[in-house]
Structures are given as structure tokens and as C-alpha cells.
CSV table of C-alpha atoms in Angstrom, one decimal:
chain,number,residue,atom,x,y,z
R,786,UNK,CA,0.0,0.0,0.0
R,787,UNK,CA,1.1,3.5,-0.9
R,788,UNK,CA,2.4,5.3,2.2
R,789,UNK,CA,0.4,8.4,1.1
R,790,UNK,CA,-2.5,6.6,1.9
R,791,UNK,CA,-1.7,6.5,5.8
R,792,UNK,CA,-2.1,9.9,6.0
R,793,UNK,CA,-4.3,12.2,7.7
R,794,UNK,CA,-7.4,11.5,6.2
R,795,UNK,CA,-6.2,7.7,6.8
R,796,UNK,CA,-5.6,8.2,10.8
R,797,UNK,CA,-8.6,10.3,11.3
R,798,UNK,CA,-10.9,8.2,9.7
R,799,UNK,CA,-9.6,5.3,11.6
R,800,UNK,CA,-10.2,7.4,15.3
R,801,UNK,CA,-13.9,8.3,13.7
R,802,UNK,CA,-14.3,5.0,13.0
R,803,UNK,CA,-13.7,3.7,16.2
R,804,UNK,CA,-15.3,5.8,17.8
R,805,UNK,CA,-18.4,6.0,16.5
R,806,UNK,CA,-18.3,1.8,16.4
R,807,UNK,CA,-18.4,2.3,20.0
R,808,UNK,CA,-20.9,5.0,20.6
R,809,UNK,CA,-23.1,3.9,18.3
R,810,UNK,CA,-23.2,0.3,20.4
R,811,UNK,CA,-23.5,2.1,23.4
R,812,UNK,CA,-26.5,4.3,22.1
R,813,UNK,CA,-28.1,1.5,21.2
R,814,UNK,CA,-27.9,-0.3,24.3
R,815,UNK,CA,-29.6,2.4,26.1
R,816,UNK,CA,-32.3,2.9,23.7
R,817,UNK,CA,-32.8,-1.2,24.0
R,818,UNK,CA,-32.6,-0.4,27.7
R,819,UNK,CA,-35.2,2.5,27.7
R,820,UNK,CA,-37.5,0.7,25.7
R,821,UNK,CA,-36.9,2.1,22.2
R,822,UNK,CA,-34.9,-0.6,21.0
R,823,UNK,CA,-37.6,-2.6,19.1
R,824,UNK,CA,-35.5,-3.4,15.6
R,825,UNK,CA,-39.3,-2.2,13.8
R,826,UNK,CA,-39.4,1.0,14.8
R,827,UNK,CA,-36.9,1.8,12.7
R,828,UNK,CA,-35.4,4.9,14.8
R,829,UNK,CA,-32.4,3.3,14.8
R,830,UNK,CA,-31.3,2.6,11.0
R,831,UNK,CA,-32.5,6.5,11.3
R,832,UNK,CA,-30.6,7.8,13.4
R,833,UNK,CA,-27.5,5.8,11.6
R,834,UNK,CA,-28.4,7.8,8.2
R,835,UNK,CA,-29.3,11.0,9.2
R,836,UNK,CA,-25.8,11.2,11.1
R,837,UNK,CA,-24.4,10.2,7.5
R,838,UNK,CA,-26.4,12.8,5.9
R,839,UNK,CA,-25.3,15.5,8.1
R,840,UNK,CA,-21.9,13.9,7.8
R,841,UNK,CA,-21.7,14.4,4.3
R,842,UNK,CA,-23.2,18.1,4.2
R,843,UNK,CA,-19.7,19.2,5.8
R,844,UNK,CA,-18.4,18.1,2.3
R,845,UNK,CA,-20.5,19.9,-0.5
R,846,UNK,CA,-18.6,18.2,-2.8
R,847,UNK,CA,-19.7,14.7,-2.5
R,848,UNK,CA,-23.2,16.2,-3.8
R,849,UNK,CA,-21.7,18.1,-6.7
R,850,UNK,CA,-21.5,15.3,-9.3
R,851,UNK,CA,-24.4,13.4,-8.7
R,852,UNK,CA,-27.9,13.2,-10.9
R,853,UNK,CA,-30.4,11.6,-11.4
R,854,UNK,CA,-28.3,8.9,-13.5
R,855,UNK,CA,-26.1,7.7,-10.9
R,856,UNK,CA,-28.5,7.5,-8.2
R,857,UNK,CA,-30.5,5.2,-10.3
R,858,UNK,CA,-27.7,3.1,-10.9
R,859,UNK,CA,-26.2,3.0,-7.5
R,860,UNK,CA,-29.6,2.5,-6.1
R,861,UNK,CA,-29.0,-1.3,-5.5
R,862,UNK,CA,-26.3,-1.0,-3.1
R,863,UNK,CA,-27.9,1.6,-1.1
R,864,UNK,CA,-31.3,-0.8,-0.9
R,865,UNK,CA,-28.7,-3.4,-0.1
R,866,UNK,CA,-27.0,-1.5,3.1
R,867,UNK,CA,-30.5,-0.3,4.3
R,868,UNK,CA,-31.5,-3.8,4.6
R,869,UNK,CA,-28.3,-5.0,5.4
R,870,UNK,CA,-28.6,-2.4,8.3
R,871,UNK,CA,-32.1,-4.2,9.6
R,872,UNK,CA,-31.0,-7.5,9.3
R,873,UNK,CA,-28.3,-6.1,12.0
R,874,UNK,CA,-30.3,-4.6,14.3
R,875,UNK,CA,-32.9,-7.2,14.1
R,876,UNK,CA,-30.2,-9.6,14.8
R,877,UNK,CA,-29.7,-7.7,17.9
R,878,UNK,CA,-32.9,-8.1,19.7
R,879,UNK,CA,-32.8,-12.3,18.8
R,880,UNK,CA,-29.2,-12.7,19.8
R,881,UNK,CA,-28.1,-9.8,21.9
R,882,UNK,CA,-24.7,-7.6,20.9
R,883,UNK,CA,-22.7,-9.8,22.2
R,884,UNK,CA,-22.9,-13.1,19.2
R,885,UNK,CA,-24.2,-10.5,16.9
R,886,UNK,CA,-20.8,-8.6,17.1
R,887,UNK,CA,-18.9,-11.8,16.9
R,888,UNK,CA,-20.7,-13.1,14.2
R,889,UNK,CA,-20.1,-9.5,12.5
R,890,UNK,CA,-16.1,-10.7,12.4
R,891,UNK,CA,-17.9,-12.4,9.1
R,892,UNK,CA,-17.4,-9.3,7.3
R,893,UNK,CA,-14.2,-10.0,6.8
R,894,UNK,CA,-14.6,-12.9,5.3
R,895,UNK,CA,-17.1,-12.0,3.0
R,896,UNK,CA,-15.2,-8.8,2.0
R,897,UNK,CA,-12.6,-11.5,0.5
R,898,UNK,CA,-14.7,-13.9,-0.8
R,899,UNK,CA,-16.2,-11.0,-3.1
R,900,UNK,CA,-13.1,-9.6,-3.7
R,901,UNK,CA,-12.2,-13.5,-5.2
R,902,UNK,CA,-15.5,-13.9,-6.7
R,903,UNK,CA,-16.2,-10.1,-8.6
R,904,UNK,CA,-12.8,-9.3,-9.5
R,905,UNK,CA,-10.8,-12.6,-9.4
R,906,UNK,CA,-8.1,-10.7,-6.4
R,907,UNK,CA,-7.0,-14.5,-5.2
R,908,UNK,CA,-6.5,-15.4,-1.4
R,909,UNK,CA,-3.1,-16.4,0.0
R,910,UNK,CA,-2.8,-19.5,2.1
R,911,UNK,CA,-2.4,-17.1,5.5
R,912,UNK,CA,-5.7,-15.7,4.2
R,913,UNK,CA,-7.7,-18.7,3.9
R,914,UNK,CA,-6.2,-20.5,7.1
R,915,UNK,CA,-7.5,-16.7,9.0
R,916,UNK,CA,-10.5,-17.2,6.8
R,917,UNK,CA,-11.0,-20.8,8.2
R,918,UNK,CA,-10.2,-19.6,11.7
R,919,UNK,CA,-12.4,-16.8,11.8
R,920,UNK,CA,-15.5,-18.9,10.6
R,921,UNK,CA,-15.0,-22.0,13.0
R,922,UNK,CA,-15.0,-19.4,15.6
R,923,UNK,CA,-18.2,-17.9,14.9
R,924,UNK,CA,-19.6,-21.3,14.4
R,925,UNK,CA,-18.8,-22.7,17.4
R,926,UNK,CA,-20.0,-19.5,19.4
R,927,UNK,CA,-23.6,-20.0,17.3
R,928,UNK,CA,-23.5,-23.7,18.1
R,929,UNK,CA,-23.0,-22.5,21.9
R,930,UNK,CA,-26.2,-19.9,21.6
R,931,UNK,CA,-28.7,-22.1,19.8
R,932,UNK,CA,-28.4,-25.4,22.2
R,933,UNK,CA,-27.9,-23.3,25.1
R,934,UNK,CA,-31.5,-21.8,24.4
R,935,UNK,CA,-32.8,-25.3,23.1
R,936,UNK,CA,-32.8,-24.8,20.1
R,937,UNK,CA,-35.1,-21.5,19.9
R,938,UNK,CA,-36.4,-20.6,16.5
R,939,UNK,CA,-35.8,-16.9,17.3
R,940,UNK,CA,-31.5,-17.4,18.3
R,941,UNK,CA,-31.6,-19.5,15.2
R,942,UNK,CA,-33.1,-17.1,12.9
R,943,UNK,CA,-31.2,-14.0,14.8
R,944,UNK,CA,-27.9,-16.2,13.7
R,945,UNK,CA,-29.1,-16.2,9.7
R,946,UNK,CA,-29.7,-12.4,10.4
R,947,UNK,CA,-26.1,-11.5,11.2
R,948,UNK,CA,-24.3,-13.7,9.1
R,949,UNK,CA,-26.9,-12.1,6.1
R,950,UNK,CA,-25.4,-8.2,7.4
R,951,UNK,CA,-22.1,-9.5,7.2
R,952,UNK,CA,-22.4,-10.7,3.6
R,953,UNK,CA,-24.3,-7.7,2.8
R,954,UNK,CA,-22.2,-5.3,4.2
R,955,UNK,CA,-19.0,-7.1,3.1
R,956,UNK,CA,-20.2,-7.1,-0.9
R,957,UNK,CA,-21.1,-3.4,0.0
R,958,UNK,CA,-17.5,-2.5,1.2
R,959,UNK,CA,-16.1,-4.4,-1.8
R,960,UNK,CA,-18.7,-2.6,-4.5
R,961,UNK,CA,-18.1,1.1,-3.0
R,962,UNK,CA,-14.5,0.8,-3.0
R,963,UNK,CA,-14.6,-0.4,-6.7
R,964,UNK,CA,-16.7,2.8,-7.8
R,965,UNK,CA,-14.0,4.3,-6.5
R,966,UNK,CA,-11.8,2.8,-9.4
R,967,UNK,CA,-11.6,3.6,-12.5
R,968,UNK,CA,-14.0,0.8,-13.5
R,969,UNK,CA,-16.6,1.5,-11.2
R,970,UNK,CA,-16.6,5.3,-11.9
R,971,UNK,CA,-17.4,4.2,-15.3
R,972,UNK,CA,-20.0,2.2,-14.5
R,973,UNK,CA,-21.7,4.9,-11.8
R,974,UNK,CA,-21.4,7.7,-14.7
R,975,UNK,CA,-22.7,5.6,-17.3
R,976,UNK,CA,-19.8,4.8,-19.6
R,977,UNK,CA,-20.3,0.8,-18.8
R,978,UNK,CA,-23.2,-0.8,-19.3
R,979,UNK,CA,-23.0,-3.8,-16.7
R,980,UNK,CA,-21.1,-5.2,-14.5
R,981,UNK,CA,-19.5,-8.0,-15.1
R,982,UNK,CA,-16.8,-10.1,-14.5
R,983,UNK,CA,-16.6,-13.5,-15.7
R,984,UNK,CA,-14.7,-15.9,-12.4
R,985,UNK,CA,-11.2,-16.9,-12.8
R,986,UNK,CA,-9.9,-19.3,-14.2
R,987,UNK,CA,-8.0,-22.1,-13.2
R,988,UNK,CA,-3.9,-22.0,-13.0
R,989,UNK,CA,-1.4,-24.5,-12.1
R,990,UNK,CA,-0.7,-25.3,-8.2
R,991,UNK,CA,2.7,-23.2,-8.1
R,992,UNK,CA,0.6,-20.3,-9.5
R,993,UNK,CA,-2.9,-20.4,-7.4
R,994,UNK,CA,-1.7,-18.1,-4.9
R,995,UNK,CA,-0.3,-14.5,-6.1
R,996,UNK,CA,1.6,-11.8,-3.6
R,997,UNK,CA,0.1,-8.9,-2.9
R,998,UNK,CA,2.6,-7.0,-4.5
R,999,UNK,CA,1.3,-7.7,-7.9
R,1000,UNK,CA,2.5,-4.8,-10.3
R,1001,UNK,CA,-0.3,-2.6,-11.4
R,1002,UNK,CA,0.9,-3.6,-15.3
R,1003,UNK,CA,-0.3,-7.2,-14.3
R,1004,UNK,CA,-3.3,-6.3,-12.8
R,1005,UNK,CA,-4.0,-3.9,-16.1
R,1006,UNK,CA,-3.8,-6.9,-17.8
R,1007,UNK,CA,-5.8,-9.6,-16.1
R,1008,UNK,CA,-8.9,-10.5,-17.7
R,1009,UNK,CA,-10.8,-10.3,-14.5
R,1010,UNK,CA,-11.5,-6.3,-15.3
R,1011,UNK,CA,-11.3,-6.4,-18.8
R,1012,UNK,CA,-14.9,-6.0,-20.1
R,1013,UNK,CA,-14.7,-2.7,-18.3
R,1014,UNK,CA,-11.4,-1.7,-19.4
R,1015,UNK,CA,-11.9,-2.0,-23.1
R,1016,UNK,CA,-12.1,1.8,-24.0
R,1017,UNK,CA,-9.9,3.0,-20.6
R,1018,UNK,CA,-7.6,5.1,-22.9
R,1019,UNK,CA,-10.1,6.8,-23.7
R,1020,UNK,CA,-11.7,8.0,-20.2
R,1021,UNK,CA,-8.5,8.4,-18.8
R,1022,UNK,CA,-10.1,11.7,-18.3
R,1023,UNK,CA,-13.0,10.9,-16.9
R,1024,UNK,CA,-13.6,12.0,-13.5
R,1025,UNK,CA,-14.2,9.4,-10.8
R,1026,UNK,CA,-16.1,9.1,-8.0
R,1027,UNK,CA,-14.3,10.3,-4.5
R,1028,UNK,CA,-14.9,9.5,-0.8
R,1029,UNK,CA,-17.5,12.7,-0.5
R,1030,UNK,CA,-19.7,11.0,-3.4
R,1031,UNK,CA,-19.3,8.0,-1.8
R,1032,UNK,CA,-20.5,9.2,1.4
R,1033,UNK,CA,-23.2,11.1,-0.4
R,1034,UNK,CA,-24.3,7.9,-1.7
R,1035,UNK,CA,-24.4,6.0,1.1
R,1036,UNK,CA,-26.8,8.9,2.7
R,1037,UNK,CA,-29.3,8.6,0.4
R,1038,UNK,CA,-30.2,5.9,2.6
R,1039,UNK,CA,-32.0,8.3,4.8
R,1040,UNK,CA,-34.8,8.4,2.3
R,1041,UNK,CA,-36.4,4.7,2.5
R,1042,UNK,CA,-35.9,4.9,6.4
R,1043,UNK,CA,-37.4,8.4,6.7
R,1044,UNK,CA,-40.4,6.8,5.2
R,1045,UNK,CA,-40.5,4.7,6.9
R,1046,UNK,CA,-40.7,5.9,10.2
R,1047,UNK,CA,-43.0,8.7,8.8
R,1048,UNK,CA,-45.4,5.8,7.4
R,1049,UNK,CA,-45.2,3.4,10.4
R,1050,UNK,CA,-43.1,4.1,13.4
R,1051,UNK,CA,-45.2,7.3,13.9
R,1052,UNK,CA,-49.2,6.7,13.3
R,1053,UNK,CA,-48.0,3.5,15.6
R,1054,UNK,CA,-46.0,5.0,17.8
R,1055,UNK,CA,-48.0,3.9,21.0
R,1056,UNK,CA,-47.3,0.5,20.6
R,1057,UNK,CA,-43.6,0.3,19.0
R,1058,UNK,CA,-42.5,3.3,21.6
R,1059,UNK,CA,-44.5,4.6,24.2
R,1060,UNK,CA,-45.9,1.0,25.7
R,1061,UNK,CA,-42.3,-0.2,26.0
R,1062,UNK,CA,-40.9,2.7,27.3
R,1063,UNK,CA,-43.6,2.2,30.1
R,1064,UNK,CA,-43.0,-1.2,30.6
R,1065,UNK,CA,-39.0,-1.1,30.5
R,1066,UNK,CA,-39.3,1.5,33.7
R,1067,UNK,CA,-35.6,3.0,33.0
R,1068,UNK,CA,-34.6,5.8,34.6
R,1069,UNK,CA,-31.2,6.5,32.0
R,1070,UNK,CA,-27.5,5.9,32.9
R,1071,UNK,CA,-27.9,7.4,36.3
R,1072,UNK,CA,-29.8,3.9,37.9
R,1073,UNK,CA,-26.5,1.9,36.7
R,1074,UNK,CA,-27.7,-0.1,34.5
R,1075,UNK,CA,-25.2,0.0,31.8
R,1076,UNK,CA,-21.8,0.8,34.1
């Protein structure tokens, strides 16, 4: 990796990102705790893309380039990380944090596995032994939950939930990184018609596993991107998509879940809020209950 990459932006995205991992678990525990934390009340994909939204308003930018025609063709992977986002939370309330967040290690996993299966990046053995590691772990923790509830229908379909967000998310992380290619600018502005990417094929034994320190002329060359790269001479010019537009993007998720809760959440708001704040009886972090 480029050593330009690790810097500022790079560090204070990693301290943001951190941070916000843990305050957004620990606002979520006390709206669970309060009585607000019923996954179908939507208030808390909400809350997760308005704070994007008003995120992305301190960089105009990311909303410069984008119309009408890239929304509608990024519109997929938006509808995919809103649901991806309920399958979480919803996972939550069957499971708890704690197996959700371990099962969440998935990501990962699946982040790798798309890499491999969209754009032929292959795995070194370390990678799939971690790979092997990582997912005997989280099976043996689910294995753990389900027969220490007997069985229950609701742990076993709270399990299905957050290995789903994980494969969600992780084929998001993988797809938004690509529009931030060449390729995948391309596509998001138009100038490719589809996406696709025909799997790799197979290569002797001495040759199945190759270094990350692939030259860029090879990758240039590897069939994996090149029903996308057959006119890239000629968009050299072409402006991609940046971080701010990706952000922007990602936003728009506000929309569906602002619906949402303007169509549901609210003319039933009784029952999905009010009731359960009543029966929870939580007087906020001063009675203890989450230090």
C-alpha cells in the first residue's frame, strides 16, 4: 500500500471509525434499555443515516457530481446496506450484541470472498487458514447460543440475520471501493453498461496463490477487469467518483428509512414506543444499568 495513503485523512478516519463503532453500540444499548430498542421502529437505521447525511453536508462536494443517472444506478447497493442495516439490528434483539458482534467478524470474510468472486483478487494461504479460523469461531460461538436456548427458532433465525449483514455489508465495502476505481466510476457515470466479470480461471498449483505486491501492469492486464477496461484510454479523463460521493451515496439511505418511520413508526408509535418505554421503567444511565 502506498504510504500516502496513511495519511491524515487515513488516521482520522480510523479514530472516527472507532469511535463511532463504540458509541453507536452504546446508544443502542440504552435505547434497547429504555425501551426504544424494538428493531421495527426503525429509529435506529434512522438515526444511523441521518448522522451520514449531516456527515456528508460538511463536504458539499460529494453532492456536486451526482444526478439523477447515478443515483438510479447506485440505487442497489444503497437498498442493499439499508437492509443489510435491519438484518443487524434485528439480529440484535434475537441474539443480543454480544454473538451478533462476533458473528459481525464475518465481514471479513465475505469482503474477501467477493473480492475473489467479482474481480478474481485471489486469497493467499495465510488468508484462507485466517479465513478458516475466523468462521469455525463464529460457528462454534452459534453452536453454543442455539443449544444453550434449546434450540429456539428466534436465536436460530437471529444467527441467519447477522451472518446475512455481514455478507451484505461485506459485498457493500467491496462494490463502493470499486466505484472508487476507474472501473466502477465508469460504470456509476454511465460509460459501462453492466457489470460483469466473468470468475477466474483455473492456474497450475505453483501459481494459485499471487503476492500482494502484484504490479499494477499485471493487474491492467488480467482479464478479471477487462470487459470494463476496453475503452480506458479513452476515459483516462474521466472524472471518478471520491470518498465525499461515496459518502453522499451511502446517505441517500435516509430516504427509504425516513419513510419509513413517517409511514409506520409514527401513526403507531404507542405501541412500537410509548408501551415499551412504560414497561421497561428505566430511569437513563444514572440507575446503573449499563456501568
Amino acid at each position: 500500500m502506498n504510504e500516502s495513503k496513511f495519511g491524515l485523512k487515513f488516521w482520522l478516519g480510523l479514530v472516527l471509525f472507532n469511535a463511532t463503532g463504540l458509541t453507536n453500540s452504546l446508544l443502542a444499548n440504552e435505547l434497547d434499555l429504555l425501551g426504544c430498542g424494538n428493531p421495527f421502529n426503525g429509529l435506529q437505521v434512522l438515526a444511523l443515516y441521518a448522522g451520514q447525511f449531516a456527515l456528508s453536508l460538511a463536504f458539499p462536494e460529494g453532492w456536486t457530481l451526482l444526478n439523477f443517472r447515478i443515483i438510479t444506478r447506485v440505487a442497489p447497493f444503497v437498498v442493499n446496506d439499508v437492509v443489510g442495516n435491519i438484518a443487524y439490528w434485528t439480529a440484535l434483539l434475537y441474539i443480543g450484541s454480544g454473538l451478533t458482534t462476533v458473528i459481525y467478524t464475518a465481514i471479513v470474510v465475505f469482503s474477501a470472498l467477493f473480492q475473489y468472486l467479482l474481480f478474481g483478487k485471489r486469497l493467499s494461504y495465510i488468508r484462507l487458514l485466517g479465513i478458516a479460523g475466523i468462521m469455525a469461531f463464529i460457528a462454534l460461538a452459534s453452536t453454543d447460543q442455539v443449544q444453550s436456548n434449546g434450540n429456539s427458532g428466534d436465536v436460530i433465525l437471529g444467527v441467519l440475520l447477522a451472518v446475512a449483514a455481514a455478507a451484505q455489508f461485506g459485498l457493500n465495502f467491496v462494490i463502493f471501493n470499486w466505484l472508487m476505481e476507474e472501473e466502477g466510476s465508469r460504470y456509476a457515470l454511465g460509460d459501462a453498461r453492466i457489470i460483469s466479470v466473468p470468475l477466474p480461471v483455473a492456474e497450475d498449483s505453483h501459481n494459485s496463490v499471487v503476492d500482494d505486491a502484484k504490479s499494477e501492469e499485471e493487474k491492467a492486464s488480467s482479464p478479471m477487469l477487462s470487459p470494463l477496461r476496453e475503452d480506458s484510454s479513452a476515459q483516462s479523463g474521466q472524472q471518478r467518483l471520491q470518498e465525499p460521493q461515496v459518502q453522499a451515496i451511502l446517505s441517500l439511505g435516509v430516504v427509504p428509512s425516513l419513510i419509513y418511520v413517517l409511514g409506520y413508526t409514527v401513526p403507531y408509535r404507542q405501541k412500537l414506543i410509548y408501551d415499551e418505554i412504560d414497561d421497561k421503567h428505566y430511569n437513563g444511565l444514572g440507575d446503573g444499568s449499563l456501568w
